[in-house]
CSV table of C-alpha atoms and ligand atoms in Angstrom, one decimal:
chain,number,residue,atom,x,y,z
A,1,UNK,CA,25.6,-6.5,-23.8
A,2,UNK,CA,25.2,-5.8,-19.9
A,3,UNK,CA,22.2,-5.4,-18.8
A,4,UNK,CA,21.8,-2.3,-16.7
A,5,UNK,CA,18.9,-1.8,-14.1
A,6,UNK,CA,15.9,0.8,-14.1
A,7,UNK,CA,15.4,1.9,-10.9
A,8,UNK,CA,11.5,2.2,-11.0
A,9,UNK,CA,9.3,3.7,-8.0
A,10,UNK,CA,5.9,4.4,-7.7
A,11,UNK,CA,3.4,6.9,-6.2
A,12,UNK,CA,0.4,4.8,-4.9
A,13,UNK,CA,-2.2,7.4,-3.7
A,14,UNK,CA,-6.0,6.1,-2.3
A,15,UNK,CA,-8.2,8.7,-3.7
A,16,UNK,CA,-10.4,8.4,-0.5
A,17,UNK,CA,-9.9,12.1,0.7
A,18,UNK,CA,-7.1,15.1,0.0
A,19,UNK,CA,-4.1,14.6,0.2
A,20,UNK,CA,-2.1,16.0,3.1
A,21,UNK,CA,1.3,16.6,4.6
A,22,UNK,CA,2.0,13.0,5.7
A,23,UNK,CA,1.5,12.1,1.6
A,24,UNK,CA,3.4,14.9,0.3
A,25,UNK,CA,6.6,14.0,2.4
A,26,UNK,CA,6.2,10.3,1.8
A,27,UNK,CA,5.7,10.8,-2.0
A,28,UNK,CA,8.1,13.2,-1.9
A,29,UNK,CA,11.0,10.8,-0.6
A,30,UNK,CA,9.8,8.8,-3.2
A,31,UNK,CA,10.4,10.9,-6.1
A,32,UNK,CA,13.6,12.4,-4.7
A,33,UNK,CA,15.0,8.7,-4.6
A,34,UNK,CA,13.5,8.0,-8.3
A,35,UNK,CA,15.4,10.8,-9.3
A,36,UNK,CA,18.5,11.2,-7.7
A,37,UNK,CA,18.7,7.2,-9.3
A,38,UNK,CA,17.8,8.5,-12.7
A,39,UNK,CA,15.1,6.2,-12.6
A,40,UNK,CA,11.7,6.1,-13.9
A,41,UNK,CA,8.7,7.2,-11.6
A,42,UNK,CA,4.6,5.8,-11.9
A,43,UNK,CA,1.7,7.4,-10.2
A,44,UNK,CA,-0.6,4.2,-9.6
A,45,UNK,CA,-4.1,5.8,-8.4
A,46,UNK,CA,-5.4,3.1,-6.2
A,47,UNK,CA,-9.1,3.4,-6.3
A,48,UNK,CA,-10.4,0.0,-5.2
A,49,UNK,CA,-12.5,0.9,-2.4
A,50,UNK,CA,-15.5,1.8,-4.2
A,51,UNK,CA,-17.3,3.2,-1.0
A,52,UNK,CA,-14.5,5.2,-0.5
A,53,UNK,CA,-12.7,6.3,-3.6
A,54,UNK,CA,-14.3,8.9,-5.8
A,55,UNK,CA,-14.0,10.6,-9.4
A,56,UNK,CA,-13.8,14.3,-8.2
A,57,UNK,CA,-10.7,13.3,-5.3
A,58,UNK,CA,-8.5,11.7,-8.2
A,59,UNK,CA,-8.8,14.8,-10.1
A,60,UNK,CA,-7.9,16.5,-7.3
A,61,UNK,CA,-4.8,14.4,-6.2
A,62,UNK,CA,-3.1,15.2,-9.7
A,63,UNK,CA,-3.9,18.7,-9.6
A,64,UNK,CA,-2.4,18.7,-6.2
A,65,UNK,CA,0.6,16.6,-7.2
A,66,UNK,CA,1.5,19.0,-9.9
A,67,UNK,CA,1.4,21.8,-8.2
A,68,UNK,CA,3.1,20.7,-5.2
A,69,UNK,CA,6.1,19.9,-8.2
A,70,UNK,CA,6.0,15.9,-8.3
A,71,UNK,CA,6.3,14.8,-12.3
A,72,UNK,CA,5.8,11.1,-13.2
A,73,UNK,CA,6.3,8.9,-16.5
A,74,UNK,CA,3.5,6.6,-16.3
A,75,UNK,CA,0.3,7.6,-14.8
A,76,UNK,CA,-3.8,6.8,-15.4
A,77,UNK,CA,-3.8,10.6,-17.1
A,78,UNK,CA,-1.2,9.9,-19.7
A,79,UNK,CA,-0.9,6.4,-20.1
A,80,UNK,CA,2.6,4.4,-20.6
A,81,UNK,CA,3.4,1.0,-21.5
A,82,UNK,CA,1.9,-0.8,-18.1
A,83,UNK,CA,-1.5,1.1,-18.6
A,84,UNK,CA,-4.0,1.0,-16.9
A,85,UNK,CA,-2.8,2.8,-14.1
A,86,UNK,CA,-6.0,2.7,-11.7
A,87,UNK,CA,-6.6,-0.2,-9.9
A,88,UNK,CA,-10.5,-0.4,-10.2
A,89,UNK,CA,-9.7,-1.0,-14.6
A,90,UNK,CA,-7.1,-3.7,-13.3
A,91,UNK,CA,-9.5,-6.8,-12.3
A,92,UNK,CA,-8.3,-9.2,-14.6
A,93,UNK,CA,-5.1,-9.2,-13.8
A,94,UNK,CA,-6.2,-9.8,-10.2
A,95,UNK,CA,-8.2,-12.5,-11.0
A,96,UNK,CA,-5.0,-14.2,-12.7
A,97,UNK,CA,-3.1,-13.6,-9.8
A,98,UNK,CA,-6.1,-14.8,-7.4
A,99,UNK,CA,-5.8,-17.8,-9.6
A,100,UNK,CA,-2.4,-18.5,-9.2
A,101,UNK,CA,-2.0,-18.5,-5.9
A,102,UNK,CA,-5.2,-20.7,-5.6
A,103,UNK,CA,-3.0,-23.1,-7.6
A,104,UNK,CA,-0.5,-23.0,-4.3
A,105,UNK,CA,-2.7,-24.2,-2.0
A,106,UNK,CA,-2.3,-21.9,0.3
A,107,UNK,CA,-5.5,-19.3,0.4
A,108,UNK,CA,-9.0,-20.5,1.2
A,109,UNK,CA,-12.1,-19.5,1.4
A,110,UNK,CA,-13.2,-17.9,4.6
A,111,UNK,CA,-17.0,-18.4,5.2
A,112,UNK,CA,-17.3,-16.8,8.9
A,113,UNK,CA,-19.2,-13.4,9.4
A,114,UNK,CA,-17.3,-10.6,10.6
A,115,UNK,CA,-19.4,-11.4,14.0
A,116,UNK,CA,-18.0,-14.8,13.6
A,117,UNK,CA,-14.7,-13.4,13.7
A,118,UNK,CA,-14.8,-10.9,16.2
A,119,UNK,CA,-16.3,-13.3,18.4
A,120,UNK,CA,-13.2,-15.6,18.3
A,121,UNK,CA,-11.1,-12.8,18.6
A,122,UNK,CA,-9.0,-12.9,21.8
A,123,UNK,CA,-8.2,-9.9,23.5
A,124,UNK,CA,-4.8,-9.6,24.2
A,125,UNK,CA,-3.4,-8.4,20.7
A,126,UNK,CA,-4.5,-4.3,21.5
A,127,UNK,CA,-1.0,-3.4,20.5
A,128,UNK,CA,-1.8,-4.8,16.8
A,129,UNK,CA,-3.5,-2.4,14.6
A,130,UNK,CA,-5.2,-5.2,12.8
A,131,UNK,CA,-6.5,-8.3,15.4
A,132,UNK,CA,-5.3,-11.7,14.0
A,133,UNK,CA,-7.5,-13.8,12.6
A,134,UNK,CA,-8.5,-16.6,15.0
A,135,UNK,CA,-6.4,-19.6,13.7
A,136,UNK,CA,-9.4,-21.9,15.2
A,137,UNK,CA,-11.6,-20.6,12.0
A,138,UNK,CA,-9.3,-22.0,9.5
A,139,UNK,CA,-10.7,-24.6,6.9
A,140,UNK,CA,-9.1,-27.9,6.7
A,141,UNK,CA,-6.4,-28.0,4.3
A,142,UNK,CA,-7.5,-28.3,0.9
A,143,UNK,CA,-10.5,-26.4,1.4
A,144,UNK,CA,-11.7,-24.3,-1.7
A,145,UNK,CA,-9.6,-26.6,-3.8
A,146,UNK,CA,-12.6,-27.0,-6.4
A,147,UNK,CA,-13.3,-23.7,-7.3
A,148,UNK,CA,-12.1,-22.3,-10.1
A,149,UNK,CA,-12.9,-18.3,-9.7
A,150,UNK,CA,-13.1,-16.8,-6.2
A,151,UNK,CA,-16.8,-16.0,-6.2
A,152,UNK,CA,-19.3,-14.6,-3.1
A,153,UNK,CA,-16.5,-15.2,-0.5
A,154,UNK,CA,-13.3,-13.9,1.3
A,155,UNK,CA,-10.4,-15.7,0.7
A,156,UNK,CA,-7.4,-15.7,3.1
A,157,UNK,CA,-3.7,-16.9,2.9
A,158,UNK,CA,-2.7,-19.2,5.2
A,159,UNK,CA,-0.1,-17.6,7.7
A,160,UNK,CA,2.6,-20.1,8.2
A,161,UNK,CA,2.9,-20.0,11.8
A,162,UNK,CA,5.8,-18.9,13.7
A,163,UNK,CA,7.9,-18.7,10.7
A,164,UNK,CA,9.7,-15.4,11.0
A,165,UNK,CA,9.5,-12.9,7.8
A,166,UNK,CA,13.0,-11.0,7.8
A,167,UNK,CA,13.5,-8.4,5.0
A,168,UNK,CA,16.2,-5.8,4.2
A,169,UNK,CA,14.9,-1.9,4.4
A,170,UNK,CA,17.1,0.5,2.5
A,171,UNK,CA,16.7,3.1,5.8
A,172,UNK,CA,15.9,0.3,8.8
A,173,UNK,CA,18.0,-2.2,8.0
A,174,UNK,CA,17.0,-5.3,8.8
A,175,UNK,CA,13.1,-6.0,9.8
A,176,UNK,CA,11.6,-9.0,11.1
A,177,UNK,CA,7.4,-9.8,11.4
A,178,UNK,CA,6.6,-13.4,13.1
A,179,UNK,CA,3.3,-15.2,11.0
A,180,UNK,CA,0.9,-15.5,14.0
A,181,UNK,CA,2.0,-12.9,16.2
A,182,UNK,CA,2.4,-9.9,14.3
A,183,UNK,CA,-0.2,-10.8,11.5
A,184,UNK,CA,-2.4,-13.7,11.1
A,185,UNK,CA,-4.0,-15.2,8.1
A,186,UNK,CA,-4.8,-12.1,5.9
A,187,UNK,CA,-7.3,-11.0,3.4
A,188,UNK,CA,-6.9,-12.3,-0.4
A,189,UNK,CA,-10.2,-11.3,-1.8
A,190,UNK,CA,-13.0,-9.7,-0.8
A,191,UNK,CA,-17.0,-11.5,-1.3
A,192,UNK,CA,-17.9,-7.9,-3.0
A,193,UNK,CA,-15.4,-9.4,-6.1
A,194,UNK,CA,-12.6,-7.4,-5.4
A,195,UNK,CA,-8.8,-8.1,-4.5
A,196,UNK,CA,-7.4,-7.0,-0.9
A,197,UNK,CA,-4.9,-4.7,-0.6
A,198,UNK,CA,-2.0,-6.6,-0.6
A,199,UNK,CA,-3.2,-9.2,-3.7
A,200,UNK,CA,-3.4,-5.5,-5.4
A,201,UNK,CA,-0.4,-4.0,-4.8
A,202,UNK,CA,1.6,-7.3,-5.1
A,203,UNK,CA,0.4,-8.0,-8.6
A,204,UNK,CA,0.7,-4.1,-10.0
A,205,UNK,CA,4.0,-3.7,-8.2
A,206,UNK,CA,5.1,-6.6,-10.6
A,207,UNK,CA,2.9,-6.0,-13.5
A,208,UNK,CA,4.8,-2.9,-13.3
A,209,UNK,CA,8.7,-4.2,-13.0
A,210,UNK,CA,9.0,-1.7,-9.5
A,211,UNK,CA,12.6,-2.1,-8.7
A,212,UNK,CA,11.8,-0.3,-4.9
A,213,UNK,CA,8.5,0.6,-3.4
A,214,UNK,CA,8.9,3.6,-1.0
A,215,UNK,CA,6.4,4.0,1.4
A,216,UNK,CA,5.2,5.2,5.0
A,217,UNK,CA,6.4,2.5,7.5
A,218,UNK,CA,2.6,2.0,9.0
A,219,UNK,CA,3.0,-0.3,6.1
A,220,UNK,CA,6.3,-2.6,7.7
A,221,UNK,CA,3.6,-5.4,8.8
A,222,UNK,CA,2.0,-5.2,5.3
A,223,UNK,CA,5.4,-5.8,3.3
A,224,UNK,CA,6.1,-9.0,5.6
A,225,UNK,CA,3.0,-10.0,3.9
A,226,UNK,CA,3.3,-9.1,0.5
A,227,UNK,CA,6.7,-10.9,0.6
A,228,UNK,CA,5.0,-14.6,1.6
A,229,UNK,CA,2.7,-13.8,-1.9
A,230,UNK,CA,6.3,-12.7,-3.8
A,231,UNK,CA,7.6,-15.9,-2.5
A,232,UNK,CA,4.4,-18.0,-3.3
A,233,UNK,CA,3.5,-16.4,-6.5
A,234,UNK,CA,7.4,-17.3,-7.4
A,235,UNK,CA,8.0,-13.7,-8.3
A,236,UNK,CA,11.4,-11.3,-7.4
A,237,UNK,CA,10.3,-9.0,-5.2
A,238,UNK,CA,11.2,-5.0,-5.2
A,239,UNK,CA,13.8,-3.3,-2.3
A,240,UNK,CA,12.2,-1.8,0.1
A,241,UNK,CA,12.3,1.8,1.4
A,242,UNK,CA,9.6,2.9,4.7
A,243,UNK,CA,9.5,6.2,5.0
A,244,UNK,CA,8.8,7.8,8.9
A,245,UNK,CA,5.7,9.2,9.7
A,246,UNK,CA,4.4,12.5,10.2
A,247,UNK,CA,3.1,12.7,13.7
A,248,UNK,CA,0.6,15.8,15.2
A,249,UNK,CA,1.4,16.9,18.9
A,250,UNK,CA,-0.4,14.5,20.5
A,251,UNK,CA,1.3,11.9,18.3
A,252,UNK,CA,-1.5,10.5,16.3
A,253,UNK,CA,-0.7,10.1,12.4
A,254,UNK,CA,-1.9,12.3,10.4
A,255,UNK,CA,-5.1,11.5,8.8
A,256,UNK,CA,-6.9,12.5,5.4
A,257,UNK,CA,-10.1,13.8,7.5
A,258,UNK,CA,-7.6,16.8,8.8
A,259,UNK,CA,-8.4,18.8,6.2
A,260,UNK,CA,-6.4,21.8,7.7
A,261,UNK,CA,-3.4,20.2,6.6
A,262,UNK,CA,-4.0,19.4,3.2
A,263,UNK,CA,-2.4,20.2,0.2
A,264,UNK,CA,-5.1,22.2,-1.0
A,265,UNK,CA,-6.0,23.9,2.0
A,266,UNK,CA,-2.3,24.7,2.6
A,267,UNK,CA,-2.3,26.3,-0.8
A,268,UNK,CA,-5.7,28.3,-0.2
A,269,UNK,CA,-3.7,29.6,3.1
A,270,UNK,CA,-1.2,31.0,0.2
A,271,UNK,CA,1.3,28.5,0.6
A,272,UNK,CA,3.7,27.8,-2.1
A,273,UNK,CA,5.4,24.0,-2.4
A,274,UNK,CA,8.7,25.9,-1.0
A,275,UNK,CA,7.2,26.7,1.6
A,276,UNK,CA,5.9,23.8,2.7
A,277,UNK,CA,9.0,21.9,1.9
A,278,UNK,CA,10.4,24.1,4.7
A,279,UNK,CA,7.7,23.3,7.0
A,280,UNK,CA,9.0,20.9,10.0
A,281,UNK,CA,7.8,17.4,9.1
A,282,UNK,CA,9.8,18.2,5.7
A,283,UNK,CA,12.9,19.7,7.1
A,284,UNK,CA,13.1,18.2,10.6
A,285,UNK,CA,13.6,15.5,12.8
A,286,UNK,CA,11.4,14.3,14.7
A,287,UNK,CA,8.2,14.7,12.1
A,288,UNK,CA,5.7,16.6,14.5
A,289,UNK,CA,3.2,18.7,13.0
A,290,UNK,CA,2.1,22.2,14.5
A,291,UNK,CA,-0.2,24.1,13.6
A,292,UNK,CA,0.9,26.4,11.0
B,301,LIG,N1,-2.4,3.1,-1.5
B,301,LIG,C1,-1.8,2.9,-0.3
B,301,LIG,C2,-2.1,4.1,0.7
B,301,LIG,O1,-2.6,5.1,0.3
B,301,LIG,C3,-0.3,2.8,-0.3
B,301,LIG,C4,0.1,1.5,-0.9
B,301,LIG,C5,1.6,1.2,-0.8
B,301,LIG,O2,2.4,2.1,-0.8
B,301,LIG,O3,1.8,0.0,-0.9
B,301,LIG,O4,-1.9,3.9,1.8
């Protein structure tokens, strides 16, 4: 019998504000390619940021969803085989995963104050979006090796220095992020006793069997990442798809906080989805917004 592929994607919204424009197009790539595979589609609400995250906005990001036409198979509202589907019900997998790539060798704990850190920081890295984390703050090797659950402390991974991360993207082609120039040694686990981002997303997008994660391409740096936990967790990781981003005049990204373009505010202006699908970050090149 031949085994055939499922071409599984995800939707991975933060529930930290509305969702506008720059989400819809980026999700909506993601369904289109879901479906034009025949594959199968998750919504993954990722709610981790308890500061940020809250109840009433991941109502709000399915009811905007919907209407704006997305469907899903899987999702924290109606369950599937994978469930749960929001991160914040998810720790123990995280703490498995924390566990295993404590087993590697290759996180420690990071005991320095965020004063600490900015204090070693050098300057000359303005063009990152994250500063890297000073390589002089590093633990001997082996530190942390005792404990056995990650406790009151960050963790980091250790970024293998000048070893050059090269990955395949379905619209880039071929992408390449250098350990200690582009990103430095990131964030495992946070002392609040939760997982960073890319512990998170590494462990659901498997938990999950994601054949491709589409996603906006702020995120390029971030993959290079996940793909040094793929490698060290021992796991097959997904294809890769990065979406461009939606840009206003001036050229800044789009963020949550304007609220103008939003789904829902879009949709109290009497918009329908068609009509935004024909706005010009959907149907043009290059993705400016103006204002509408
Ligand atoms: N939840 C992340 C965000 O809203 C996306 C994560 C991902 O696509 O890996 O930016």
């Amino acid at each position: 019998m031949s085994h055939i592929p499922v071409y599984r994607g995800r939707l991975a919204p933060t529930p930290s504000g509305h969702l506008h424009l720059g989400h819809a197009r980026t999700f909506w790539i993601a369904h289109e390619r879901a479906r034009e595979r025949g594959g199968q589609l998750i919504l993954r609400n990722e709610d981790l940021d308890r500061n940020r995250c809250k109840p009433e906005f991941v109502r709000d990001m399915i009811e905007d969803l919907r209407w704006f036409g997305f469907g899903w198979d899987e999702g924290p509202e109606i369950g599937g085989p994978f469930a749960p589907y929001s991160q914040s019900e998810r720790l123990a997998s995280y703490i498995e995963t924390w566990r295993q790539l404590h087993h590697t060798g290759l996180i420690y704990p990071s005991l320095h104050s965020r004063l600490d850190v900015q204090a070693a920081l050098i300057a000359p890295h303005d063009d990152l979006a994250e500063p890297l984390f000073p390589p002089e703050l590093r633990p001997p090797q082996g530190a942390g090796s005792e404990c056995t659950q990650p406790g009151e402390v960050n963790w980091r991974f250790r970024a293998p220095d000048g070893r050059t991360i090269v990955f395949y993207d379905d619209r880039l082609g071929e992408v390449c992020r250098t350990a200690g120039v582009d990103f430095g040694d990131f964030l495992i686990w946070r002392k609040d006793g939760s997982p960073s981002y890319e512990l998170a997303v590494v462990a659901d997008d498997h938990a999950m069997q994601i054949s491709e994660v589409a996603r906006g391409e702020d995120l390029l740096t971030s993959t290079a990442r996940q793909l040094l936990l793929y490698e060290a967790l021992g796991w097959q990781p997904p294809e890769f798809y990065h979406c461009p981003l939606i840009r206003d005049e001036a050229g800044a990204r789009l963020a949550k906080r304007t609220a103008a373009l939003s789904l829902r505010s879009l949709r109290q202006q009497g918009r329908t989805p068609e009509d935004i699908r024909q706005l010009p970050p959907f149907a043009t090149q290059p993705f400016t917004v103006r204002h509408y």
